[in-house]
mmCIF file of C-alpha atoms in Angstrom:
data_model
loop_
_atom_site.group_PDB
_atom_site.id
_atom_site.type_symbol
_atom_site.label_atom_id
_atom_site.label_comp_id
_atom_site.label_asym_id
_atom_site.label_seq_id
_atom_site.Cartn_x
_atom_site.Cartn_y
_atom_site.Cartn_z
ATOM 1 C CA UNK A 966 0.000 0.000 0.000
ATOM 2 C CA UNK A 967 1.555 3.327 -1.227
ATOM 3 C CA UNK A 968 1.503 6.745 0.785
ATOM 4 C CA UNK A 969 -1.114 7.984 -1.160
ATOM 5 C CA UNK A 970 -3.853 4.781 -0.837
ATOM 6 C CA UNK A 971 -2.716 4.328 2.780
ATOM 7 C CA UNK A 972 -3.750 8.308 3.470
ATOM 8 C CA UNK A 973 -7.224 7.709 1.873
ATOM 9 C CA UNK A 974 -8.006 4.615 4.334
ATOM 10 C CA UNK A 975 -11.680 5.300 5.657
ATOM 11 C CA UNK A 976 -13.033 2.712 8.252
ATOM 12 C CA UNK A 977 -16.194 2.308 9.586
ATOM 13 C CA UNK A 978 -17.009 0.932 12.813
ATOM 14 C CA UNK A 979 -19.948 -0.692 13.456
ATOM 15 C CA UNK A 980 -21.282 -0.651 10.085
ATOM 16 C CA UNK A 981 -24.460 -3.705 9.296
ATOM 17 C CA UNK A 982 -23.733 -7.118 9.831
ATOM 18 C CA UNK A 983 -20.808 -9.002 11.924
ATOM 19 C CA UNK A 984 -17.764 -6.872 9.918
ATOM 20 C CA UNK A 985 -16.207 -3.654 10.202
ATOM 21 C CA UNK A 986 -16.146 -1.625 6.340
ATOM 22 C CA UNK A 987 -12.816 -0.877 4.925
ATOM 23 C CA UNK A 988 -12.684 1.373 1.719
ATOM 24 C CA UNK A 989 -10.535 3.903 -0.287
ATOM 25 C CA UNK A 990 -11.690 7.584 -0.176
ATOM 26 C CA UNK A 991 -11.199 10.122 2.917
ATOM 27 C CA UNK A 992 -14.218 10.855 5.025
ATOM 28 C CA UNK A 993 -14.354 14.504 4.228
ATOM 29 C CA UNK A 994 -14.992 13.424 0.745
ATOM 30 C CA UNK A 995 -17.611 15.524 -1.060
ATOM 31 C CA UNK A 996 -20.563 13.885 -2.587
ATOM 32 C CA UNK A 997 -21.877 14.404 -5.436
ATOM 33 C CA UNK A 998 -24.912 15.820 -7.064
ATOM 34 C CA UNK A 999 -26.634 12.546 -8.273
ATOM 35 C CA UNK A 1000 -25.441 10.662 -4.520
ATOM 36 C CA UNK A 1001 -26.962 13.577 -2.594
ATOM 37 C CA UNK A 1002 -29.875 12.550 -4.410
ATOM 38 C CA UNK A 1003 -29.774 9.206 -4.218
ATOM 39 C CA UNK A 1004 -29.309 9.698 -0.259
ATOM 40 C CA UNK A 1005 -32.127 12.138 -0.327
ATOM 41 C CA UNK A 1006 -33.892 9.166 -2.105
ATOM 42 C CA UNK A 1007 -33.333 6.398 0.423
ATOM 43 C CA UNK A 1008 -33.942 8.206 3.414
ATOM 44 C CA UNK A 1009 -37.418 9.330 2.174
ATOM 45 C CA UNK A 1010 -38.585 5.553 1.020
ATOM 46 C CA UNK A 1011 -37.482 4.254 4.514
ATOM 47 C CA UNK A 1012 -39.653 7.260 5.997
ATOM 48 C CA UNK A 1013 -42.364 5.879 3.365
ATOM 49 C CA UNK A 1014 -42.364 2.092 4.487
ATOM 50 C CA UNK A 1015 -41.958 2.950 8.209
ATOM 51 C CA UNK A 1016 -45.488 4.495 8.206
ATOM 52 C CA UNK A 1017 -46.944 1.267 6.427
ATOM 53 C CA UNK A 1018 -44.966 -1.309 8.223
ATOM 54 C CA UNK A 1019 -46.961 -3.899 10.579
ATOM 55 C CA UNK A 1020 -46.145 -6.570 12.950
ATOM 56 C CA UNK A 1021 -45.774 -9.961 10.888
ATOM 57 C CA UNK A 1022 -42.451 -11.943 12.373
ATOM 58 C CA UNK A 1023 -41.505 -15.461 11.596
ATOM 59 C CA UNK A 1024 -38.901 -17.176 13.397
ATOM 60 C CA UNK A 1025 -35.450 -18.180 11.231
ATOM 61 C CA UNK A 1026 -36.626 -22.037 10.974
ATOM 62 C CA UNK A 1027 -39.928 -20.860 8.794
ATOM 63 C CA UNK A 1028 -37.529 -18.374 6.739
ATOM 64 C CA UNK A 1029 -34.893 -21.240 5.730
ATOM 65 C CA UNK A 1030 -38.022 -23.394 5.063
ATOM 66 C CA UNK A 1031 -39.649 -20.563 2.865
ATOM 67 C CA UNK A 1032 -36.821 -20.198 0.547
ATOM 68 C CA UNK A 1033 -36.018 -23.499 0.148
ATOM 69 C CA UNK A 1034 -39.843 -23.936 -1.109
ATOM 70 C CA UNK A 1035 -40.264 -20.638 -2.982
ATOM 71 C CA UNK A 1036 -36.993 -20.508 -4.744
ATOM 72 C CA UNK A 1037 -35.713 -23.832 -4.512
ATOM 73 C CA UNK A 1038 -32.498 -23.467 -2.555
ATOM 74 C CA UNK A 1039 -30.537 -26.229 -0.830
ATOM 75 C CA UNK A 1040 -28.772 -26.586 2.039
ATOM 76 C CA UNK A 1041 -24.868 -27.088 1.483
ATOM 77 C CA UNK A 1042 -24.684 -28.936 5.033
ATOM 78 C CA UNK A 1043 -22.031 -28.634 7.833
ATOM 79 C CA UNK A 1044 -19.720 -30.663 6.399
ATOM 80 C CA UNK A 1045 -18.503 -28.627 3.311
ATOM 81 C CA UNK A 1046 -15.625 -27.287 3.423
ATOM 82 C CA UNK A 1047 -17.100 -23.967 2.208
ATOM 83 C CA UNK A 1048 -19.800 -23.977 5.535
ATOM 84 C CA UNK A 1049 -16.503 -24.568 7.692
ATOM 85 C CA UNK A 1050 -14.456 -21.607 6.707
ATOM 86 C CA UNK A 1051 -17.655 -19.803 6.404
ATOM 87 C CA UNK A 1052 -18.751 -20.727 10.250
ATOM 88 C CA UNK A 1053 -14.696 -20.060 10.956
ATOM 89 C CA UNK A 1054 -14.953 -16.212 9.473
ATOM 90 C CA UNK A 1055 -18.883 -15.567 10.606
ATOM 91 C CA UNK A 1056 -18.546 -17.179 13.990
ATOM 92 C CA UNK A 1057 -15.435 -15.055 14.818
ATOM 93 C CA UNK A 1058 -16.647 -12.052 13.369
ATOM 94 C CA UNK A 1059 -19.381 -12.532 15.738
ATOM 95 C CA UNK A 1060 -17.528 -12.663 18.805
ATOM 96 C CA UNK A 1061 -16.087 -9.089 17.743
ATOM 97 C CA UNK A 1062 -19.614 -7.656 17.701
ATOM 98 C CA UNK A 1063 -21.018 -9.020 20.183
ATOM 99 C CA UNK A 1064 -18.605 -10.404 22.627
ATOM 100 C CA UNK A 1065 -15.433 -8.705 22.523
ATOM 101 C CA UNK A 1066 -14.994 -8.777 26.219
ATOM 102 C CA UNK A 1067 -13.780 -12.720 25.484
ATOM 103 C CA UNK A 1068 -10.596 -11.392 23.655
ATOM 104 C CA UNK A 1069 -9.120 -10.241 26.591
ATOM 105 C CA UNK A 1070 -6.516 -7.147 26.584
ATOM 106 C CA UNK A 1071 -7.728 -7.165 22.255
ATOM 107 C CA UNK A 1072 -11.570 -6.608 23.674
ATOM 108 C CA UNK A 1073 -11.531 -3.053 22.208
ATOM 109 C CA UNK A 1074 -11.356 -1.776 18.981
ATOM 110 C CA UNK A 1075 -7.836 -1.286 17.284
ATOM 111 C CA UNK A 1076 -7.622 2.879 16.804
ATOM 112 C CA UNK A 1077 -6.104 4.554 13.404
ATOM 113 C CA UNK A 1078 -4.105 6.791 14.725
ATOM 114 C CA UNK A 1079 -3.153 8.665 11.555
ATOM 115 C CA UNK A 1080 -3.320 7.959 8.223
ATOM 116 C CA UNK A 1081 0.666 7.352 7.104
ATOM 117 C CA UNK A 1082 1.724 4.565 5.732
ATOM 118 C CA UNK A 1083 2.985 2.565 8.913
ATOM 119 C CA UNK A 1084 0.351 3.399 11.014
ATOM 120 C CA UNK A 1085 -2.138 1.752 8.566
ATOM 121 C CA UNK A 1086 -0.355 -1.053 8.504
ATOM 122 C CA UNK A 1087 -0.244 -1.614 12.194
ATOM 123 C CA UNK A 1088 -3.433 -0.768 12.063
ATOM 124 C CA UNK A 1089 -4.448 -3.711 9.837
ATOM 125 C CA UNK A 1090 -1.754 -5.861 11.910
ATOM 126 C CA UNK A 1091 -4.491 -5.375 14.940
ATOM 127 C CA UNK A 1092 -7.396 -6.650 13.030
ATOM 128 C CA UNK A 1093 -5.598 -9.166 11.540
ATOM 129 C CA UNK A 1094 -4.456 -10.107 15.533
ATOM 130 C CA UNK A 1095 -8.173 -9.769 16.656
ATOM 131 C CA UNK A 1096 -9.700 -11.895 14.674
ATOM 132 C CA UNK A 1097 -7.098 -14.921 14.913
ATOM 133 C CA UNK A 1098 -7.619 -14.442 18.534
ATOM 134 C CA UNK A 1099 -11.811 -14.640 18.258
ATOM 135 C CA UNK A 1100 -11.498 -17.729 16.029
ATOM 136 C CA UNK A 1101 -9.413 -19.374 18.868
ATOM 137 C CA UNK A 1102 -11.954 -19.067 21.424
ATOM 138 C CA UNK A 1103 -13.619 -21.908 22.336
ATOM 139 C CA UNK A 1104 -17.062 -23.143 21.114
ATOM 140 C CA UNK A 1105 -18.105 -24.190 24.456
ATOM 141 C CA UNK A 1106 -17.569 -20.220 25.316
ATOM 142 C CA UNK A 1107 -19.323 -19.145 22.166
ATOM 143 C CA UNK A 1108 -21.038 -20.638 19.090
ATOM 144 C CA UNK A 1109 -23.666 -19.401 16.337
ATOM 145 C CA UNK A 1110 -26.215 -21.523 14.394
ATOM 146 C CA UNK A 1111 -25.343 -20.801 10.850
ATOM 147 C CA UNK A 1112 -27.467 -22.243 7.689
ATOM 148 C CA UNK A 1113 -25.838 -21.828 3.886
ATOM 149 C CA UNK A 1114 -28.195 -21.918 1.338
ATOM 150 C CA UNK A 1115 -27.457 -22.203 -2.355
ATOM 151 C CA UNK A 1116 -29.165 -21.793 -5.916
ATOM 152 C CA UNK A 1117 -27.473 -22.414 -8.967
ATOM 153 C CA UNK A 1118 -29.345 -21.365 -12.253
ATOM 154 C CA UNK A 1119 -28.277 -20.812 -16.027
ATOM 155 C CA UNK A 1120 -28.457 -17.294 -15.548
ATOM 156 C CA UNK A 1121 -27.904 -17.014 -11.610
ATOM 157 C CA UNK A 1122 -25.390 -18.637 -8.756
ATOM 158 C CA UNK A 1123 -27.482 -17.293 -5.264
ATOM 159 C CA UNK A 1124 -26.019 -17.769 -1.506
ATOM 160 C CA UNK A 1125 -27.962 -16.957 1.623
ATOM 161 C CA UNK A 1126 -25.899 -16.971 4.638
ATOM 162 C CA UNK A 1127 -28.511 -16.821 7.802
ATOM 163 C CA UNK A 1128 -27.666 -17.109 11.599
ATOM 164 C CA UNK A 1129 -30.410 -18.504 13.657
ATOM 165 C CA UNK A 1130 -29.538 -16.887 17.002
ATOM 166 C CA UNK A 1131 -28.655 -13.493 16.048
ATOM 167 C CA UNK A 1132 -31.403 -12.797 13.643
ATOM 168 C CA UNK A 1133 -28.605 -12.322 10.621
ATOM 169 C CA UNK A 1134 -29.412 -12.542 7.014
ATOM 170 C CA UNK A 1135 -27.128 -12.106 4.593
ATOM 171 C CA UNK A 1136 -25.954 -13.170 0.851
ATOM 172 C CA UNK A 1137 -23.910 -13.029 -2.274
ATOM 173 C CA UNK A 1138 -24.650 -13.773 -5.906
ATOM 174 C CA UNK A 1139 -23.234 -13.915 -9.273
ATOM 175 C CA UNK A 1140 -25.016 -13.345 -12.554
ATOM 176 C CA UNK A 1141 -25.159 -13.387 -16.113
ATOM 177 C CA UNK A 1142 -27.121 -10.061 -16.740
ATOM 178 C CA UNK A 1143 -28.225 -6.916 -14.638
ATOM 179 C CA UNK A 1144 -31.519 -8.525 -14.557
ATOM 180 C CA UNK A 1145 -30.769 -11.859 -13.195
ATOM 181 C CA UNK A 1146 -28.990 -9.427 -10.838
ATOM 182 C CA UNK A 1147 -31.869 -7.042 -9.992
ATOM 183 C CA UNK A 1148 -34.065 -10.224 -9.373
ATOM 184 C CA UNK A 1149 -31.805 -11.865 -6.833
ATOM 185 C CA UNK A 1150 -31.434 -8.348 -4.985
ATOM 186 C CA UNK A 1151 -35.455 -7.938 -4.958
ATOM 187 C CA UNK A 1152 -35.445 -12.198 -3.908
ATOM 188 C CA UNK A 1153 -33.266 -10.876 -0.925
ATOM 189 C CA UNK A 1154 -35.492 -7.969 0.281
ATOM 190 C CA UNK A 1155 -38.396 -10.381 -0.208
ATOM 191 C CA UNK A 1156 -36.317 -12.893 2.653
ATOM 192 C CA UNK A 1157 -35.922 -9.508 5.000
ATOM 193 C CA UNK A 1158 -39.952 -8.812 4.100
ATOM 194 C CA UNK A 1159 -40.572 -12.463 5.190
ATOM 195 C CA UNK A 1160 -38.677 -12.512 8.511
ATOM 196 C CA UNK A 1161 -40.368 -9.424 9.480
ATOM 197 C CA UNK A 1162 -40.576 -7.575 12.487
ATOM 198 C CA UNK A 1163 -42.567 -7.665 15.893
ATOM 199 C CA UNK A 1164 -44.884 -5.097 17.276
ATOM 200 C CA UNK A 1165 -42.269 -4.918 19.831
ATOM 201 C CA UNK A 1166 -39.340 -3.911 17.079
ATOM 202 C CA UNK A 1167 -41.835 -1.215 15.764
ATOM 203 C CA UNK A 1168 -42.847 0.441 18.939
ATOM 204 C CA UNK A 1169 -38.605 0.318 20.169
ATOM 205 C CA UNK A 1170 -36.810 0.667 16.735
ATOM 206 C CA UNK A 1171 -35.007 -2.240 17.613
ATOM 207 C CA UNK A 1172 -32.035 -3.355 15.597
ATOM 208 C CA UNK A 1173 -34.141 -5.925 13.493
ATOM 209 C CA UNK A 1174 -36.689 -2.702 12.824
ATOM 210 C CA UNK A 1175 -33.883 -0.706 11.922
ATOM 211 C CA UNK A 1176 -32.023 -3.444 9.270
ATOM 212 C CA UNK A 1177 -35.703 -3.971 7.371
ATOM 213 C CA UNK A 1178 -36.250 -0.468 6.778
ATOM 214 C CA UNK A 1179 -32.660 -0.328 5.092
ATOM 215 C CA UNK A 1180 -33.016 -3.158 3.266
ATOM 216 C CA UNK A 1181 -36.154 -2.828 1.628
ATOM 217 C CA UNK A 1182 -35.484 0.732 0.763
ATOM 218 C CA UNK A 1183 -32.564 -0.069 -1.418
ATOM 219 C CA UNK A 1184 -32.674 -0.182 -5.204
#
């Protein structure tokens, strides 16, 4: 990493899902025109389906069971070698979010203390230390319940990565076209509709209120 990429290291902390956002670009960055808009955009169709949202929750058994019957995906099983380094990565990241306090003297958050080159790279050396150390606790200390689902079409490969005890959906796909693209992306806000919220969530703006509203406001 040069001088010049290592000074335009932005992080975010605490960004959506079980992993920390690293990207190129300082934060003072201006935005333009057409992603003021955009922003403008989003934050207006989350006000939108905030005022029609209702209570409609299903527990993470009935949304693996819904996708496997509405778009036909399968279960890869635990022992893949793609769920194991999968359940390696997601159950440490895990740990980091929500249990950091089992990491000992690496419990908090590595800080960037400026933006030269060395101090990114000891930077990244502290990540790289905290999450070897998370996927070396023990199971019997913590553990997740992770399901892999996968679809493979002529025009489509689909994964759906969910997390029964956290409430954590997420995904990846490869496609042929910006269609088949666009379809799996409304497929995956269709899961999120599914899974729902409880009166509860809506009445506290709970985390799992919060992550709907994002997700189905995205184009």
């Amino acid at each position: 990493m040069g001088k010049k990429a290592a000074s335009a290291v932005t992080v975010i902390e605490g960004a959506d899902g079980p992993t920390s956002v690293f990207f190129l670009g300082g934060k003072g960055s201006k935005r333009t025109l057409k992603q003021k808009i955009q922003s403008k955009l989003f934050t207006l169709r989350k006000k939108r389906i905030a005022r029609h949202l209702k209570a409609n929750p299903h527990t993470m058994e009935q949304v693996i069971e819904y996708v496997k019957s509405k778009w036909g995906y399968i279960d890869i099983g635990k022992d893949s070698e793609e769920y194991k380094m999968e359940y390696t990565s997601m159950r440490a990241a895990f740990i980091l979010q929500y249990k950091p306090e089992l990491l000992g003297e690496l419990k908090d958050y590595p800080k960037l203390e400026s933006k030269d080159e060395e101090s990114v790279k000891s930077f990244m050396t502290a990540i790289e230390q905290r999450q070897k150390a998370a996927e070396a606790i023990p199971t019997e200390l913590f553990d997740i319940d992770l399901c892999i689902l996968e679809m493979h079409k002529e025009e489509l490969d689909s994964k759906l990565i969910l997390e029964k005890n956290y409430g954590y959906i997420g995904g990846s796909a490869s496609g042929k076209s910006k269609k088949s693209m666009k379809n799996h992306a409304r497929a995956f806000r269709e899961v999120y509709k599914y899974y729902g919220v409880t009166q509860s969530d809506i009445d506290n703006q709970t985390k799992r209120y919060e992550e709907l509203l994002r997700t189905l406001a995205r184009r």
